[in-house]
Coordinates of C-alpha atoms in Angstrom, one line a residue:
X8 CA 59.2 89.1 33.7
X9 CA 58.3 90.4 37.2
X10 CA 60.7 90.5 40.1
X11 CA 61.1 86.8 41.1
X12 CA 60.7 87.5 44.8
X13 CA 57.4 89.2 44.1
X14 CA 56.3 86.2 41.9
X15 CA 57.0 83.8 44.7
X16 CA 55.6 86.2 47.3
X17 CA 58.7 86.2 49.5
X18 CA 61.0 88.9 50.8
X19 CA 64.5 89.4 49.5
X20 CA 65.8 88.3 52.8
X21 CA 63.9 85.0 52.7
X22 CA 65.8 81.8 53.5
X23 CA 66.3 78.9 51.1
X24 CA 63.7 76.9 52.9
X25 CA 61.1 79.7 52.8
X26 CA 61.7 80.1 49.0
X27 CA 61.4 76.4 48.4
X28 CA 58.2 76.3 50.5
X29 CA 56.7 79.1 48.5
X30 CA 57.6 77.6 45.2
X31 CA 56.1 74.2 46.2
X32 CA 52.8 75.9 47.2
X33 CA 52.5 77.9 44.0
X34 CA 53.6 75.2 41.6
X35 CA 51.0 72.9 43.0
X36 CA 48.3 75.5 42.9
X37 CA 48.9 76.5 39.2
X38 CA 49.9 73.2 37.8
X39 CA 48.1 72.7 34.4
X40 CA 46.8 69.3 35.3
X41 CA 44.9 71.0 38.2
X42 CA 43.7 73.9 36.0
X43 CA 42.8 72.4 32.7
X44 CA 40.1 75.0 32.0
X45 CA 42.2 78.0 33.0
X46 CA 44.8 79.1 30.4
X47 CA 46.0 81.8 32.7
X48 CA 47.1 79.3 35.2
X49 CA 49.5 77.8 32.7
X50 CA 51.2 81.2 32.2
X51 CA 51.3 81.7 36.0
X52 CA 52.9 78.2 36.4
X53 CA 55.6 79.0 33.9
X54 CA 56.3 82.4 35.7
X55 CA 56.6 80.6 39.1
X56 CA 59.0 78.1 37.6
X57 CA 61.2 80.8 36.1
X58 CA 61.2 82.8 39.3
X59 CA 62.4 79.7 41.2
X60 CA 65.1 79.1 38.6
X61 CA 66.6 82.5 39.6
X62 CA 66.2 82.7 43.4
X63 CA 66.1 79.0 44.1
X64 CA 69.7 78.7 42.8
X65 CA 72.3 80.0 45.2
X66 CA 74.6 81.4 42.5
X67 CA 71.9 82.9 40.2
X68 CA 70.2 84.5 43.2
X69 CA 73.5 86.2 44.2
X70 CA 73.9 87.4 40.6
X71 CA 70.4 88.7 40.5
X72 CA 70.8 90.5 43.9
X73 CA 74.0 92.1 42.6
X74 CA 72.2 93.2 39.5
X75 CA 74.3 91.1 37.1
X76 CA 71.3 89.3 35.6
X77 CA 67.7 90.3 35.2
X78 CA 64.5 88.5 36.2
X79 CA 64.7 86.4 33.1
X80 CA 68.2 85.3 33.7
X81 CA 69.7 87.5 31.0
X82 CA 73.0 89.2 31.7
X83 CA 72.8 93.0 32.2
X84 CA 76.3 93.5 30.8
X85 CA 78.7 91.7 28.4
X86 CA 82.1 92.6 29.9
X87 CA 82.8 89.0 30.6
X88 CA 81.8 87.7 27.2
X89 CA 78.3 86.5 28.1
X90 CA 75.8 86.2 25.3
X91 CA 72.8 87.4 27.2
X92 CA 71.4 84.0 28.3
X93 CA 72.4 81.7 31.1
X94 CA 70.7 78.3 31.0
X95 CA 67.4 79.6 29.4
X96 CA 65.7 79.2 26.1
X97 CA 62.6 81.1 24.8
X98 CA 60.1 78.4 23.8
X99 CA 57.7 80.9 22.2
X100 CA 54.2 81.8 23.1
X101 CA 53.4 78.8 25.3
X102 CA 50.4 79.4 27.6
X103 CA 49.5 82.8 26.0
X104 CA 53.0 84.2 25.8
X105 CA 54.5 82.6 28.9
X106 CA 58.3 81.9 28.7
X107 CA 59.5 78.3 29.1
X108 CA 62.7 77.3 30.7
X109 CA 65.4 74.7 30.6
X110 CA 66.5 73.3 34.0
X111 CA 70.2 73.1 34.5
X112 CA 69.9 70.6 37.4
X113 CA 70.6 73.3 40.0
X114 CA 68.0 75.6 41.7
X115 CA 68.3 73.8 45.0
X116 CA 67.2 70.4 43.8
X117 CA 64.6 71.8 41.3
X118 CA 64.0 68.5 39.6
X119 CA 63.6 66.7 42.9
X120 CA 61.0 69.3 44.1
X121 CA 59.0 69.0 40.9
X122 CA 59.1 65.2 41.0
X123 CA 57.9 65.3 44.6
X124 CA 55.1 67.7 43.9
X125 CA 53.8 66.5 40.5
X126 CA 54.4 62.8 41.1
X127 CA 51.1 62.9 43.0
X128 CA 49.2 64.1 39.9
X129 CA 50.3 61.2 37.7
X130 CA 50.9 58.6 40.4
X131 CA 54.3 57.8 39.0
X132 CA 57.8 58.0 40.4
X133 CA 59.5 59.5 37.3
X134 CA 60.5 63.1 36.8
X135 CA 57.6 65.6 36.1
X136 CA 59.6 68.5 34.9
X137 CA 57.5 70.7 32.7
X138 CA 58.4 70.4 29.0
X139 CA 60.6 67.3 29.6
X140 CA 58.2 64.8 28.1
X141 CA 58.3 62.6 31.1
X142 CA 55.6 61.4 33.4
X143 CA 54.5 65.1 34.0
X144 CA 54.4 65.9 30.3
X145 CA 50.9 67.4 30.7
X146 CA 52.7 70.4 32.3
X147 CA 55.0 71.0 29.3
X148 CA 54.9 74.2 27.4
X149 CA 57.1 73.3 24.4
X150 CA 55.3 73.4 21.1
X151 CA 52.7 76.0 21.9
X152 CA 50.8 74.5 24.8
X153 CA 50.5 71.6 27.3
X154 CA 50.9 68.1 25.8
X155 CA 47.9 65.8 25.9
X156 CA 48.1 63.2 28.6
X157 CA 47.8 59.6 27.5
X158 CA 44.3 58.2 28.2
X159 CA 44.3 55.9 31.3
X160 CA 44.4 52.2 30.8
X161 CA 41.0 50.6 31.7
X162 CA 40.6 47.0 32.7
X163 CA 38.0 45.1 30.6
X164 CA 34.7 43.9 32.1
X165 CA 34.3 40.5 33.6
X166 CA 32.3 38.0 31.5
X167 CA 29.6 36.1 33.3
X168 CA 29.3 32.6 31.9
X169 CA 27.0 29.8 33.0
X170 CA 28.3 26.2 32.6
X171 CA 25.7 23.5 32.9
X172 CA 27.5 20.3 33.9
X173 CA 26.3 16.8 34.3
X174 CA 27.0 14.5 37.2
X175 CA 29.0 12.3 34.7
X176 CA 31.1 15.4 33.9
X177 CA 31.9 15.9 37.6
X178 CA 32.8 12.2 38.3
X179 CA 34.4 11.0 35.1
X180 CA 36.1 13.9 33.2
X181 CA 36.2 16.5 35.9
X182 CA 35.9 19.1 33.1
X183 CA 33.3 21.2 31.3
X184 CA 33.5 23.2 28.1
X185 CA 32.6 27.0 28.0
X186 CA 32.7 29.6 25.2
X187 CA 34.6 32.8 26.0
X188 CA 33.7 36.3 24.7
X189 CA 36.1 35.9 21.9
X190 CA 34.1 32.8 20.8
X191 CA 36.9 30.5 21.7
X192 CA 35.8 27.2 23.4
X193 CA 38.0 26.0 26.2
X194 CA 37.9 23.1 28.7
X195 CA 37.5 24.2 32.3
X196 CA 38.7 22.0 35.1
X197 CA 36.1 21.6 37.8
X198 CA 37.5 22.0 41.4
X199 CA 37.2 19.0 43.7
X200 CA 33.9 19.0 45.6
X201 CA 32.4 21.5 43.2
X202 CA 28.9 22.6 44.2
X203 CA 25.9 24.0 42.3
X204 CA 26.3 27.8 42.0
X205 CA 30.0 27.8 42.7
X206 CA 32.0 30.2 40.5
X207 CA 35.4 29.6 38.8
X208 CA 37.6 32.6 37.8
X209 CA 39.5 32.4 34.5
X210 CA 41.9 35.4 34.7
X211 CA 42.3 37.5 31.6
X212 CA 39.6 35.6 29.7
X213 CA 36.9 38.3 29.9
X214 CA 36.2 41.3 27.7
X215 CA 39.2 43.3 26.4
X216 CA 40.4 46.4 28.2
X217 CA 40.5 49.9 26.8
X218 CA 43.6 52.0 25.9
X219 CA 45.9 49.0 26.3
X220 CA 44.4 48.0 29.7
X221 CA 44.3 44.3 30.7
X222 CA 41.3 42.1 29.8
X223 CA 38.7 41.3 32.5
X224 CA 38.2 37.8 33.9
X225 CA 35.7 35.1 32.9
X226 CA 33.5 34.2 35.9
X227 CA 32.1 30.7 35.2
X228 CA 29.1 29.7 37.3
X229 CA 28.6 26.0 37.7
X230 CA 25.0 24.8 37.3
X231 CA 24.6 21.0 37.9
X232 CA 21.9 19.5 35.6
X233 CA 19.2 17.4 37.3
X234 CA 19.7 13.6 36.8
X235 CA 16.9 11.2 36.0
X236 CA 18.1 8.7 38.6
X237 CA 20.3 10.3 41.2
X238 CA 19.5 12.9 43.8
X239 CA 22.4 15.0 45.3
X240 CA 22.8 15.4 49.1
X241 CA 26.2 16.9 49.8
X242 CA 28.8 14.5 48.3
X243 CA 26.4 11.5 48.5
X244 CA 24.0 10.4 45.8
X245 CA 20.6 8.8 46.5
X246 CA 18.9 6.2 44.2
X247 CA 15.5 4.5 44.5
X248 CA 15.9 0.9 43.3
X249 CA 12.6 -0.8 42.3
X250 CA 12.3 -4.6 43.2
X251 CA 9.8 -7.2 42.4
X252 CA 8.0 -9.0 45.2
X253 CA 9.9 -12.2 44.6
X254 CA 13.3 -10.4 44.5
X255 CA 12.5 -8.9 47.9
X256 CA 11.3 -12.3 49.3
X257 CA 13.8 -14.6 47.8
X258 CA 16.8 -12.3 47.5
X259 CA 18.6 -11.5 44.2
X260 CA 21.5 -9.8 42.5
X261 CA 20.1 -6.7 40.8
X262 CA 22.0 -4.6 38.2
X263 CA 22.3 -1.1 39.8
X264 CA 23.5 1.9 37.8
X265 CA 26.3 4.2 39.2
X266 CA 28.0 7.2 37.6
X267 CA 31.1 5.1 36.9
X268 CA 29.3 2.1 35.5
X269 CA 26.6 -0.5 36.7
X270 CA 27.3 -2.9 39.5
X271 CA 25.4 -6.0 40.7
X272 CA 23.9 -5.2 44.1
X273 CA 23.1 -8.2 46.3
X274 CA 19.6 -8.0 47.7
X275 CA 19.2 -10.1 50.9
X276 CA 16.2 -12.4 51.4
X277 CA 13.1 -10.9 52.9
X278 CA 14.3 -7.3 52.1
X279 CA 11.8 -4.7 53.1
X280 CA 10.7 -1.8 50.9
X281 CA 12.5 1.3 52.2
X282 CA 15.6 -0.5 53.2
X283 CA 18.7 1.6 52.3
X284 CA 21.9 -0.1 51.1
X285 CA 25.3 1.8 50.8
X286 CA 27.8 1.6 47.9
X287 CA 30.9 3.2 49.3
X288 CA 32.9 5.6 47.1
X289 CA 30.2 5.7 44.4
X290 CA 29.1 9.3 45.1
X291 CA 30.6 12.7 44.1
X292 CA 34.2 13.9 44.6
X293 CA 34.9 15.7 47.9
X294 CA 37.1 18.7 48.5
X295 CA 39.6 16.6 50.3
X296 CA 40.1 14.3 47.4
X297 CA 37.8 11.4 48.4
X298 CA 34.3 10.4 47.2
X299 CA 30.9 10.3 48.8
X300 CA 28.7 7.2 48.7
X301 CA 25.7 6.0 46.7
X302 CA 22.8 5.3 49.0
X303 CA 20.3 2.8 47.4
X304 CA 16.8 2.7 48.7
X305 CA 14.8 -0.4 47.9
X306 CA 11.3 0.0 46.6
X307 CA 9.1 -3.1 46.3
X308 CA 6.8 -2.9 43.3
X309 CA 3.7 -5.0 43.1
X310 CA 2.6 -6.7 39.8
X311 CA 0.9 -4.3 37.4
X312 CA -2.2 -6.5 37.3
X313 CA -4.1 -8.6 39.8
X314 CA -3.1 -12.3 40.2
X315 CA -5.6 -14.9 41.6
X316 CA -2.8 -17.3 42.7
X317 CA -0.9 -14.5 44.5
X318 CA -4.1 -13.4 46.2
X319 CA -4.9 -16.9 47.4
X320 CA -1.4 -17.3 48.7
X321 CA -1.5 -14.0 50.6
X322 CA -4.8 -15.0 52.2
X323 CA -3.4 -18.3 53.4
X324 CA -0.2 -16.5 54.6
X325 CA -2.2 -14.0 56.5
X326 CA -4.0 -16.8 58.4
X327 CA -0.9 -19.0 59.0
X328 CA 1.9 -16.4 59.4
X329 CA 0.6 -13.0 60.4
X330 CA 3.2 -10.3 61.3
X331 CA 3.2 -6.6 62.2
X332 CA 4.5 -4.1 59.6
X333 CA 3.9 -1.0 61.8
X334 CA 5.2 -0.2 65.3
X335 CA 3.1 0.7 68.3
X336 CA 3.4 4.4 67.4
X337 CA 0.8 3.7 64.7
X338 CA -1.7 2.3 67.1

């Protein structure tokens, strides 16, 4: 073991703060986690640690300066019954013959310094004393070399799922079924006022993580199926309602479908084709908890075949009661 002052690169008259500063710089430089491909750095790291065990501890430094212990902490004489060691153990040929050490808790806050330096390597607040098997176990030299670090926990990937929902699903059940990556089928609650293309996050229902990491999320994209009767415009629904000529002329009650069941819509007499009637609250749910409306547009349908009697009536009507169907903007 070389002279500890030389190992740390400080003079024998160096202050405690200068020694501590030199140790921090070298320990960080030669830490095995920073030099995985350099076996020599591991030996240098152990040498720096042992040097600081001597001159970083006020009592041991005084003993070394008086010549009572050598650079490895061994007693130079046995007149006081010492057995040749003081707080050190030889851990064998770790790092190509480098000598390990056992911290006694002194050395000017040795553990606190290592924890402060090496905590940045592992991102943990625990002790990182080499050989201690703690969060900095990658720097340990017991057992013939540095211990392997546990592989990092990796979060699983998100699962992209498309849920094709009907307008009936949105209005009546408010739910849809999806199949997760684990092949489990679950019911997903649709948010109020859900829109086409909106995504719903199911936390932890995605693909599993690696090395004990958390599962990803399931991202459910809502796709609203086209309806054979209703057209969506915001939270309102639009419906074209066909009428016979006599229903439009005489008025009638016409069975009209809605998403929550059919209703009888009262058609007034002399209803024009294109007239829009409103059924309040028969539209889609809104984000504030209400419902949009169903807007019913009347469409007069002529008979599928010609009718001589109707034709005669219309000719007489044209002569007796003519009227304008178009405004002046069409002139």
